[in-house]
mmCIF file of C-alpha atoms and ligand atoms in Angstrom:
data_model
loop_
_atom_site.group_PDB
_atom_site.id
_atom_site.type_symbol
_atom_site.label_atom_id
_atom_site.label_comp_id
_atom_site.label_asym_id
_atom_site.label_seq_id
_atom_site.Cartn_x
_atom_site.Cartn_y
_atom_site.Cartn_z
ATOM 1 C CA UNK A 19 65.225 80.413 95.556
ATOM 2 C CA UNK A 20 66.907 77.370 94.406
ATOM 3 C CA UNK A 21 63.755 74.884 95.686
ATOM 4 C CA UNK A 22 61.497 77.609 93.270
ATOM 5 C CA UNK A 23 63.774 77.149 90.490
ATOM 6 C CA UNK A 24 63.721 73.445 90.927
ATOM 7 C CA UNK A 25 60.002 73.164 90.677
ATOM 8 C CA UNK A 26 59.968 75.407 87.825
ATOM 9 C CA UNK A 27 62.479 72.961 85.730
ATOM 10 C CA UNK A 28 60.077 70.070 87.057
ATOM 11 C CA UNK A 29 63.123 68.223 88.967
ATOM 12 C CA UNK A 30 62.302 66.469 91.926
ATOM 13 C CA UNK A 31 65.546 67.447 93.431
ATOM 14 C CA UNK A 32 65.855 69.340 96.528
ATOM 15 C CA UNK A 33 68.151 71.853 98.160
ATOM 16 C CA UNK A 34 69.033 71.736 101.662
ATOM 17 C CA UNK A 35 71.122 74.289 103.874
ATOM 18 C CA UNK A 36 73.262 71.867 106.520
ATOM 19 C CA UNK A 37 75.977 73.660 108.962
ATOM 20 C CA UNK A 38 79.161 72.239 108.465
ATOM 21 C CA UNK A 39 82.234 73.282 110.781
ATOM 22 C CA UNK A 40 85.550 74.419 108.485
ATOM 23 C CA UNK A 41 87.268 71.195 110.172
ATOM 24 C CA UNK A 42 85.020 68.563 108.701
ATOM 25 C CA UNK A 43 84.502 70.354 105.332
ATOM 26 C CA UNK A 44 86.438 67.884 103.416
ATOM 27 C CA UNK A 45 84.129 65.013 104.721
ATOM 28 C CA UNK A 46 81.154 66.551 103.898
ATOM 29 C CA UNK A 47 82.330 66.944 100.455
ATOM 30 C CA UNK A 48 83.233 63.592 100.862
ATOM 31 C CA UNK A 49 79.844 62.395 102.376
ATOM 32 C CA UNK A 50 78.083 64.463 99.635
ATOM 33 C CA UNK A 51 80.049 63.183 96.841
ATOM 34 C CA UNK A 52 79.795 59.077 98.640
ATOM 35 C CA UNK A 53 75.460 60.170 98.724
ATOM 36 C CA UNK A 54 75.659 61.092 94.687
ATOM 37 C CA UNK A 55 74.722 64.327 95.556
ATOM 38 C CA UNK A 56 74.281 66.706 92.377
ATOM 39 C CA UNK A 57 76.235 69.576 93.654
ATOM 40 C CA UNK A 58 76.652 71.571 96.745
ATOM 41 C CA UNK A 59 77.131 75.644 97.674
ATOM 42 C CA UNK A 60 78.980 77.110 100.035
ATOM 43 C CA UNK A 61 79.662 80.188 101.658
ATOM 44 C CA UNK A 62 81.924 82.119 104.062
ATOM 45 C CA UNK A 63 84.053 80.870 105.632
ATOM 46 C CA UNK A 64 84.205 77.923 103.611
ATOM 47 C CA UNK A 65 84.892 79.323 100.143
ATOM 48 C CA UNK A 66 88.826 79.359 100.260
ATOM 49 C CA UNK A 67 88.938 75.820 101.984
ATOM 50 C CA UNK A 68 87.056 74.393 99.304
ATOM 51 C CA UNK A 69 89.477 75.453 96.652
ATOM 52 C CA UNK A 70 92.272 72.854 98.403
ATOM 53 C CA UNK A 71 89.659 70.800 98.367
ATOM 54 C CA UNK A 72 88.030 69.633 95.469
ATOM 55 C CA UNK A 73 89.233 66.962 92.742
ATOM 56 C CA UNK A 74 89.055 69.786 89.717
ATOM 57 C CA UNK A 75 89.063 73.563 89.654
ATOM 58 C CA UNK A 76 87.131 75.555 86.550
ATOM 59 C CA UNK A 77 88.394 78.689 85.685
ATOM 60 C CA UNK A 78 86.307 80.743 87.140
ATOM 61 C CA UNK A 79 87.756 79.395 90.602
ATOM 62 C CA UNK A 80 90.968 79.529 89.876
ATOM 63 C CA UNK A 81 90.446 82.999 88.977
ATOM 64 C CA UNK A 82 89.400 84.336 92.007
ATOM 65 C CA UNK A 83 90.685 81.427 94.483
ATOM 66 C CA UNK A 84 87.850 80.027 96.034
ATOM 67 C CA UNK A 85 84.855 78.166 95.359
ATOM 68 C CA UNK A 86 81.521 79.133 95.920
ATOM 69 C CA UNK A 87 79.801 76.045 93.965
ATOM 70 C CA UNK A 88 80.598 72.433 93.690
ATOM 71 C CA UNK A 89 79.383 69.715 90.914
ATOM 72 C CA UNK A 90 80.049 66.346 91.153
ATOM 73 C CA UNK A 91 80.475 64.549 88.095
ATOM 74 C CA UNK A 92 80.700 60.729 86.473
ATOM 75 C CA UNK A 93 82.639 59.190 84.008
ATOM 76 C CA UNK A 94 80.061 58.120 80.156
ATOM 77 C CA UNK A 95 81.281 55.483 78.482
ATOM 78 C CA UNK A 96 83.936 57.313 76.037
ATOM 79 C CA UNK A 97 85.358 58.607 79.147
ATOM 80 C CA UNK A 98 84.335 61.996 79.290
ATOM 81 C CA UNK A 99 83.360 63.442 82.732
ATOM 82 C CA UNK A 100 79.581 64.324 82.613
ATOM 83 C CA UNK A 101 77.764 66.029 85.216
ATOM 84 C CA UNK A 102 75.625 63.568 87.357
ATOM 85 C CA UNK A 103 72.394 64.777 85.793
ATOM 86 C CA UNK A 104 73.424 62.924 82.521
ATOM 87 C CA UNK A 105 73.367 59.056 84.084
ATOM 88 C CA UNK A 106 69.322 59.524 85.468
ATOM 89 C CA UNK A 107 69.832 55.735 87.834
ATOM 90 C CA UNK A 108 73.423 54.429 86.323
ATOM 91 C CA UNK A 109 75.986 56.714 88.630
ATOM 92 C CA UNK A 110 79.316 55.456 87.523
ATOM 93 C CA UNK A 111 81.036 54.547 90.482
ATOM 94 C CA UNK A 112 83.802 56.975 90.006
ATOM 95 C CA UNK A 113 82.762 60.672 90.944
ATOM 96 C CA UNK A 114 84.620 63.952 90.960
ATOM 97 C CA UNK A 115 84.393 67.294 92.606
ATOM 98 C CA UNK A 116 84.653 69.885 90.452
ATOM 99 C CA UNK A 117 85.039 73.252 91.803
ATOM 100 C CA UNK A 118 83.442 76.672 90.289
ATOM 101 C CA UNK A 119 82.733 79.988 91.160
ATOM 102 C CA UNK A 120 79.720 81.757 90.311
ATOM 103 C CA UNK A 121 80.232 84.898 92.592
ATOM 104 C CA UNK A 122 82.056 87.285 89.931
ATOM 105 C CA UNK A 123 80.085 86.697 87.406
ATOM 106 C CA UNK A 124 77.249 87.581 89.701
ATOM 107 C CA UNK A 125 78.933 91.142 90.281
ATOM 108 C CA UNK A 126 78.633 92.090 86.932
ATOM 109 C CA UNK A 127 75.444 90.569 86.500
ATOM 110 C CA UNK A 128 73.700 92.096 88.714
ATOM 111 C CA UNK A 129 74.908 95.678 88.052
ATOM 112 C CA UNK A 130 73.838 95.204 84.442
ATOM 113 C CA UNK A 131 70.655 93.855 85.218
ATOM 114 C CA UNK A 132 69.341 95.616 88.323
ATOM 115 C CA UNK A 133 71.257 99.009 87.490
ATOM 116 C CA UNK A 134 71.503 99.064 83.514
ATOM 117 C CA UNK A 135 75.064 99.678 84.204
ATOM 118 C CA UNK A 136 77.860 99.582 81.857
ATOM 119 C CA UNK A 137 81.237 98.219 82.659
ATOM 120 C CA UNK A 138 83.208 98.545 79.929
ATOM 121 C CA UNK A 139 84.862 102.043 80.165
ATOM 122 C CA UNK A 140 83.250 102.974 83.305
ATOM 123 C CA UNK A 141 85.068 104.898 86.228
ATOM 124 C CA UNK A 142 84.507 102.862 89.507
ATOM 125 C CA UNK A 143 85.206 103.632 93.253
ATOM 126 C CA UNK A 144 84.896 100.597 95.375
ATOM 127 C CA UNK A 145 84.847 100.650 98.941
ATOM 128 C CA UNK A 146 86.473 97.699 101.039
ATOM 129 C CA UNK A 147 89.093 95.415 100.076
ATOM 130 C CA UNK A 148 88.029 92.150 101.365
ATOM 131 C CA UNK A 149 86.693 89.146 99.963
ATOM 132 C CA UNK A 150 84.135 90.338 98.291
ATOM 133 C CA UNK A 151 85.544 93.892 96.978
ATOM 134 C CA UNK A 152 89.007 92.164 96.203
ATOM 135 C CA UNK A 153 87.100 89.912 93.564
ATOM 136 C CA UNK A 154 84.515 92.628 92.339
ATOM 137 C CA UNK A 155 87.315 95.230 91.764
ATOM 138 C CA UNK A 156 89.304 92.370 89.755
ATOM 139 C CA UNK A 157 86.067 91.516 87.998
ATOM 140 C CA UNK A 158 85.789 94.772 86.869
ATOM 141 C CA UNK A 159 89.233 95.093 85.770
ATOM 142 C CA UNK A 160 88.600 92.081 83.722
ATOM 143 C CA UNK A 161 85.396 93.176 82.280
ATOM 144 C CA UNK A 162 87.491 96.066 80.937
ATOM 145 C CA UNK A 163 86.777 99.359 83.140
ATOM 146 C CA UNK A 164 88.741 102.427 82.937
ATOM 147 C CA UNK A 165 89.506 103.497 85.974
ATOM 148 C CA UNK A 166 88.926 102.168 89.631
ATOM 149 C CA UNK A 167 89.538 103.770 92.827
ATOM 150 C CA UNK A 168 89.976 101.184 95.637
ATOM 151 C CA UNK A 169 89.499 102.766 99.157
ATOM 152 C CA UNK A 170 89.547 100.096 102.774
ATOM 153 C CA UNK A 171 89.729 101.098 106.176
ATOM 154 C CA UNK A 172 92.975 98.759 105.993
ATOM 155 C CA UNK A 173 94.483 100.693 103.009
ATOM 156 C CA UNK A 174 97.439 98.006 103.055
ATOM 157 C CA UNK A 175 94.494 95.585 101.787
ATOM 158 C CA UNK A 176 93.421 97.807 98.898
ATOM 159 C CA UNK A 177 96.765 98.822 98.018
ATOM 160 C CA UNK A 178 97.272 94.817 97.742
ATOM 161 C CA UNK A 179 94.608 94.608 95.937
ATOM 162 C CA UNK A 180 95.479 97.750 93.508
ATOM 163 C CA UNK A 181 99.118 95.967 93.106
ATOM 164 C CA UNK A 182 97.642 92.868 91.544
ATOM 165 C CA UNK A 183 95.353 94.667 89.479
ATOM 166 C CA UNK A 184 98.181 96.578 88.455
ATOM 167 C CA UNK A 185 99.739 93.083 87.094
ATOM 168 C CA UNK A 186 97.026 91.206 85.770
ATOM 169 C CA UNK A 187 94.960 93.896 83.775
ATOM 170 C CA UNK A 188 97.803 96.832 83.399
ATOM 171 C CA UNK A 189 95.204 98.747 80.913
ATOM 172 C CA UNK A 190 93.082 99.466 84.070
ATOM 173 C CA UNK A 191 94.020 102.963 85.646
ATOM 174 C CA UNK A 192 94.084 102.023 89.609
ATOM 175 C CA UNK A 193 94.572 104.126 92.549
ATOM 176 C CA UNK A 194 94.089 103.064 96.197
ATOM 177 C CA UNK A 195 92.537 105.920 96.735
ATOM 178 C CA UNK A 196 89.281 108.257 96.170
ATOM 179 C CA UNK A 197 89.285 110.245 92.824
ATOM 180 C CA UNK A 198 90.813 113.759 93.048
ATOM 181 C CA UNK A 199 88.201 115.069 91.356
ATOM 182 C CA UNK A 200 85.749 113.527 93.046
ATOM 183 C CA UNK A 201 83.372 111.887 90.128
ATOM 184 C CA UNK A 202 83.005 108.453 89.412
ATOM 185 C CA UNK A 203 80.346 106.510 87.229
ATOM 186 C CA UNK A 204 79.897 103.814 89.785
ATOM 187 C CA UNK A 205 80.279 103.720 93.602
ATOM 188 C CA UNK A 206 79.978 100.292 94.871
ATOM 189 C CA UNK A 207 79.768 99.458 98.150
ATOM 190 C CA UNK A 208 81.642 96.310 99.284
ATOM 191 C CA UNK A 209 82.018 96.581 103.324
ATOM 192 C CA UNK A 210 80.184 95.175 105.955
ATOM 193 C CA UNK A 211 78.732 98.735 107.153
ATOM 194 C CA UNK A 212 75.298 98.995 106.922
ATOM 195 C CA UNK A 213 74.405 95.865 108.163
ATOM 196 C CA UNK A 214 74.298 97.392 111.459
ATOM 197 C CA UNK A 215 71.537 100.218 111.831
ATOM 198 C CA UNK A 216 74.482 101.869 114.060
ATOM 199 C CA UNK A 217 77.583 101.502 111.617
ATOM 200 C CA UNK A 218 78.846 104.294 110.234
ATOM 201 C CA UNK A 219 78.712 105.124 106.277
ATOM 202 C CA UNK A 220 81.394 103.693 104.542
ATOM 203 C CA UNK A 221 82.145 106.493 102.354
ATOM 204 C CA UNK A 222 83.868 109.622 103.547
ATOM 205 C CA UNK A 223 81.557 112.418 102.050
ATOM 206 C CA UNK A 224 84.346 114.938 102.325
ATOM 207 C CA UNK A 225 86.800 113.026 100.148
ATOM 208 C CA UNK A 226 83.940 112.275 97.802
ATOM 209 C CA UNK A 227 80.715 113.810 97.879
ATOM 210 C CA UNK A 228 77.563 110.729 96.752
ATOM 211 C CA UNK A 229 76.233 113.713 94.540
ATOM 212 C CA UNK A 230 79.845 112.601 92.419
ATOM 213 C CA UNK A 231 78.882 108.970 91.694
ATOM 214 C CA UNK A 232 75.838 108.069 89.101
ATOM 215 C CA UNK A 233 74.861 104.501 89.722
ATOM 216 C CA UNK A 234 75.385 103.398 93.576
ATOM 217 C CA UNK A 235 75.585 99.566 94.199
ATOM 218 C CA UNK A 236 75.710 98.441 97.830
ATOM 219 C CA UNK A 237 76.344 94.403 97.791
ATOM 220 C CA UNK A 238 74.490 94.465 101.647
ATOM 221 C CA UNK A 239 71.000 93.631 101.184
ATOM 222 C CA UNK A 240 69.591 93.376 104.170
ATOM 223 C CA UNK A 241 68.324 95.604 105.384
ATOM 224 C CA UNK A 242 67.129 96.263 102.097
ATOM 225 C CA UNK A 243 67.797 100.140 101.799
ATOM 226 C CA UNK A 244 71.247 100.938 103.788
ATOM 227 C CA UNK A 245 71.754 104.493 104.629
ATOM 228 C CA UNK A 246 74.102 104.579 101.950
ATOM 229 C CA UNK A 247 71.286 104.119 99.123
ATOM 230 C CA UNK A 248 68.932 106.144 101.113
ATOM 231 C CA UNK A 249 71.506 109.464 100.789
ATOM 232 C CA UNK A 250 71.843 107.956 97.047
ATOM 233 C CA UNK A 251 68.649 107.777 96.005
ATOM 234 C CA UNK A 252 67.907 111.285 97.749
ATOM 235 C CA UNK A 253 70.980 112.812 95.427
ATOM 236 C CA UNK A 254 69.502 111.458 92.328
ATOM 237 C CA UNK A 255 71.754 108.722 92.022
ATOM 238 C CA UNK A 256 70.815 105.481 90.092
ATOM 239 C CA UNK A 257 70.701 102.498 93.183
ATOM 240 C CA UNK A 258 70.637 98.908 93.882
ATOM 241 C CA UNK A 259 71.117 96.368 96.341
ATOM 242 C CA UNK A 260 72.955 93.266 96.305
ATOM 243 C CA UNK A 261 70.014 90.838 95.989
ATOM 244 C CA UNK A 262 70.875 90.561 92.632
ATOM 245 C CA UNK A 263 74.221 89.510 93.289
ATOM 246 C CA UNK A 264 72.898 86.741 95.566
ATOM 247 C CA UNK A 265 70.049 85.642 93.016
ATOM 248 C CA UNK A 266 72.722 85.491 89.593
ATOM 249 C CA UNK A 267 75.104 83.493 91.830
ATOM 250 C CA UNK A 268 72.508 80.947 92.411
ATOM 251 C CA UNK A 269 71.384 80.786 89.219
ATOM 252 C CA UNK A 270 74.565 80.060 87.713
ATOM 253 C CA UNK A 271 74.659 77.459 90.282
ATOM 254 C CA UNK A 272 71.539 75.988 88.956
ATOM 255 C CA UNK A 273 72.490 75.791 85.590
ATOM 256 C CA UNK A 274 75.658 74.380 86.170
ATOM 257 C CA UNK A 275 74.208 71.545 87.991
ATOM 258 C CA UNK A 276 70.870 71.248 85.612
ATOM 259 C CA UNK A 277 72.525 72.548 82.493
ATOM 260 C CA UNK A 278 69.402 74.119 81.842
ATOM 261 C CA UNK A 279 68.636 77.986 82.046
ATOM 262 C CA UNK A 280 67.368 79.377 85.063
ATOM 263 C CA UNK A 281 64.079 80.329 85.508
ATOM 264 C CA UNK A 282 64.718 83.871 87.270
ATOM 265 C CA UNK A 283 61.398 85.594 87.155
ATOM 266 C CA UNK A 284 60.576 82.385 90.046
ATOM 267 C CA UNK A 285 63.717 82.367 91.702
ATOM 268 C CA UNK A 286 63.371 86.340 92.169
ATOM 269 C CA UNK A 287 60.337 85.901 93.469
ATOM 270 C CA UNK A 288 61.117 83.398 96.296
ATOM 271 C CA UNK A 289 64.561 84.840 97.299
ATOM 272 C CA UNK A 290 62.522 88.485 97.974
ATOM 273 C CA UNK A 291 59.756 86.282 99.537
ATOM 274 C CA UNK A 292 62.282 84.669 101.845
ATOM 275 C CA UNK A 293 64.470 87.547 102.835
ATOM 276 C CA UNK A 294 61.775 90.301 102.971
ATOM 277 C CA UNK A 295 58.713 88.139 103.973
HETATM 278 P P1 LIG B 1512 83.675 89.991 102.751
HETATM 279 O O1 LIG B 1512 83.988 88.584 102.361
HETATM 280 O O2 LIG B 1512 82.207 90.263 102.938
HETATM 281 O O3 LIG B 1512 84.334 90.996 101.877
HETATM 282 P P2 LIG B 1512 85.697 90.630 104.695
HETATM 283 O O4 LIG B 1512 86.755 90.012 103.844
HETATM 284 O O5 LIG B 1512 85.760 90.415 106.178
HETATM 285 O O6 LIG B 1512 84.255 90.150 104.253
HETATM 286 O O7 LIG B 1512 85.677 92.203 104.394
HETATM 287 C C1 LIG B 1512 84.907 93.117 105.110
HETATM 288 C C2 LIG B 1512 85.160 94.507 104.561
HETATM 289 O O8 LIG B 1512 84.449 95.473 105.341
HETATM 290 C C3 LIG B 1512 86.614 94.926 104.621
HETATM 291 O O9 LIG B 1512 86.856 95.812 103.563
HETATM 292 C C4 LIG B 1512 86.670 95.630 105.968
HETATM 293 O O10 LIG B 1512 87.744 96.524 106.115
HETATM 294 P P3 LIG B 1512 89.175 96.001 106.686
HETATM 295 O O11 LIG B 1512 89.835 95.298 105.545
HETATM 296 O O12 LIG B 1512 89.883 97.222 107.093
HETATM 297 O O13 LIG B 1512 88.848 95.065 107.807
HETATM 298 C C5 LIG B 1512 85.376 96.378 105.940
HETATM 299 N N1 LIG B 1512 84.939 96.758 107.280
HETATM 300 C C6 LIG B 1512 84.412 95.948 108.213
HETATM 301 N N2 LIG B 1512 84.144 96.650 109.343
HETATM 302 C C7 LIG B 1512 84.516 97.929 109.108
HETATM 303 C C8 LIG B 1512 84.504 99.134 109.878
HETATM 304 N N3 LIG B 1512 84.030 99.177 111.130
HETATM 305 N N4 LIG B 1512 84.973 100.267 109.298
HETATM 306 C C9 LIG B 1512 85.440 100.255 108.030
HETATM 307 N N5 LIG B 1512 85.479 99.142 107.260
HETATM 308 C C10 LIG B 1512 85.033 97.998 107.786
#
């Protein structure tokens, strides 16, 4: 996805995937930064290390606590720190690492592009409380929803996660647990079952029926229909997978390093190619 979108902006850059244990993390970033790399990604489980890590930390990281995307930057000549793009061959000799997170915005992204889905106002239950649905449920407390309903098989972890909500967005009605009634405009799926052809579903269907939710987003996108969106999409619910999510965080990647827009349509294109063949 990211080598598509690289052609498409006519960069002869490339992006390479390297396996890098958690103990030699800061090296690599190190290495990278030493090699004038443009920028780096990272994933689990590197994401919190990262965030200790790196010489600055934009908002967005210090928002959710980790770092998802790095971009290493120079020094012009009034001083101002530029992103390595800007020098073409004359790379000051003093870098930085500057830390960002792209994986929130992604969230909300996605559900508004792939599902039409509103936040603002919106009543939304969100299954599982870790990494991933302890940042989406505080991304949509911060995109201004109504009401969530934060259910985890640990339900210390999503009352945890309710608490802080509770602290940092008070206008958001939160419950660590399913609605009583049991409607909700958006159930989004944040757990690791479904990955697994033999996990069971993540949602108890006696505390809340699917028929209850409109929209269904399940962040697991491979396989590319869980069972979950199968039972959705056969109850007339509204569904997506969390491709999107994937594709917006690498995008916003991409235009933080190129500070250029991404081309999507092409990056789409690839991603699907790669992970459905
Ligand atoms: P991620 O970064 O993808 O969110 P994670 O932090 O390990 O990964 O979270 C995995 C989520 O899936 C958690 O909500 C986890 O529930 P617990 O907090 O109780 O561990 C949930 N999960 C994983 N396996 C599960 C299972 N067999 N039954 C129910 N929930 C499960």
């Amino acid at each position: 996805m990211q080598n598509a979108g690289l052609a498409t902006l006519g960069l002869n850059w490339r992006y390479l995937a390297f396996e890098v244990q958690p103990k030699d993390l800061r090296e690599a970033i190190a290495g990278a930064r030493a090699m004038k790399l443009i920028g780096l990604n990272l994933t689990v489980p590197h994401k919190l290390l990262a965030f200790e890590i790196v010489d600055v930390l934009d908002e967005s990281a210090k928002a959710w606590g980790a770092v998802n995307t790095i971009r290493f930057e120079g020094k012009d000549e009034q001083g101002q720190w530029q992103p390595l793009k800007f020098f073409a061959d004359d790379v000051p000799r003093e870098i930085r690492s500057h830390g960002f997170n792209t994986d929130a915005e992604a969230i909300v992204l996605s559900l508004q592009e792939d599902l039409q889905f509103k936040v603002k106002g919106a009543s939304v239950l969100v299954l599982g409380a870790g990494g991933a649905g302890r940042v989406a449920a505080l991304k949509l407390a911060a995109e201004g929803v109504a009401a969530l309903f934060l259910v985890n098989r640990t339900a210390s972890k999503a009352e945890a996660v309710a608490a802080e909500i509770r602290q940092r967005f008070p206008g958001v009605a939160v419950s660590a647990d399913y609605p009583k009634n049991p409607r909700a405009d958006l159930l989004l799926n944040a757990t690791s079952l479904g990955l697994q052809a033999r996990d069971p579903s993540p949602l108890e269907e006696t505390r809340f029926p699917i028929r209850g939710a409109k929209f269904v987003y399940d962040m697991i996108y491979r396989p590319a229909e869980t069972p979950l969106l199968r039972m959705a999409k056969a109850a007339g619910c509204r569904t997506a997978n969390g491709l999107g999510m994937l594709l917006y965080q690498g995008a916003k990647a991409l235009e933080l390093w190129t500070g250029q827009p991404a081309p999507l349509k092409g990056m789409r294109a690839a991603l699907e190619r790669n992970v459905y063949g």
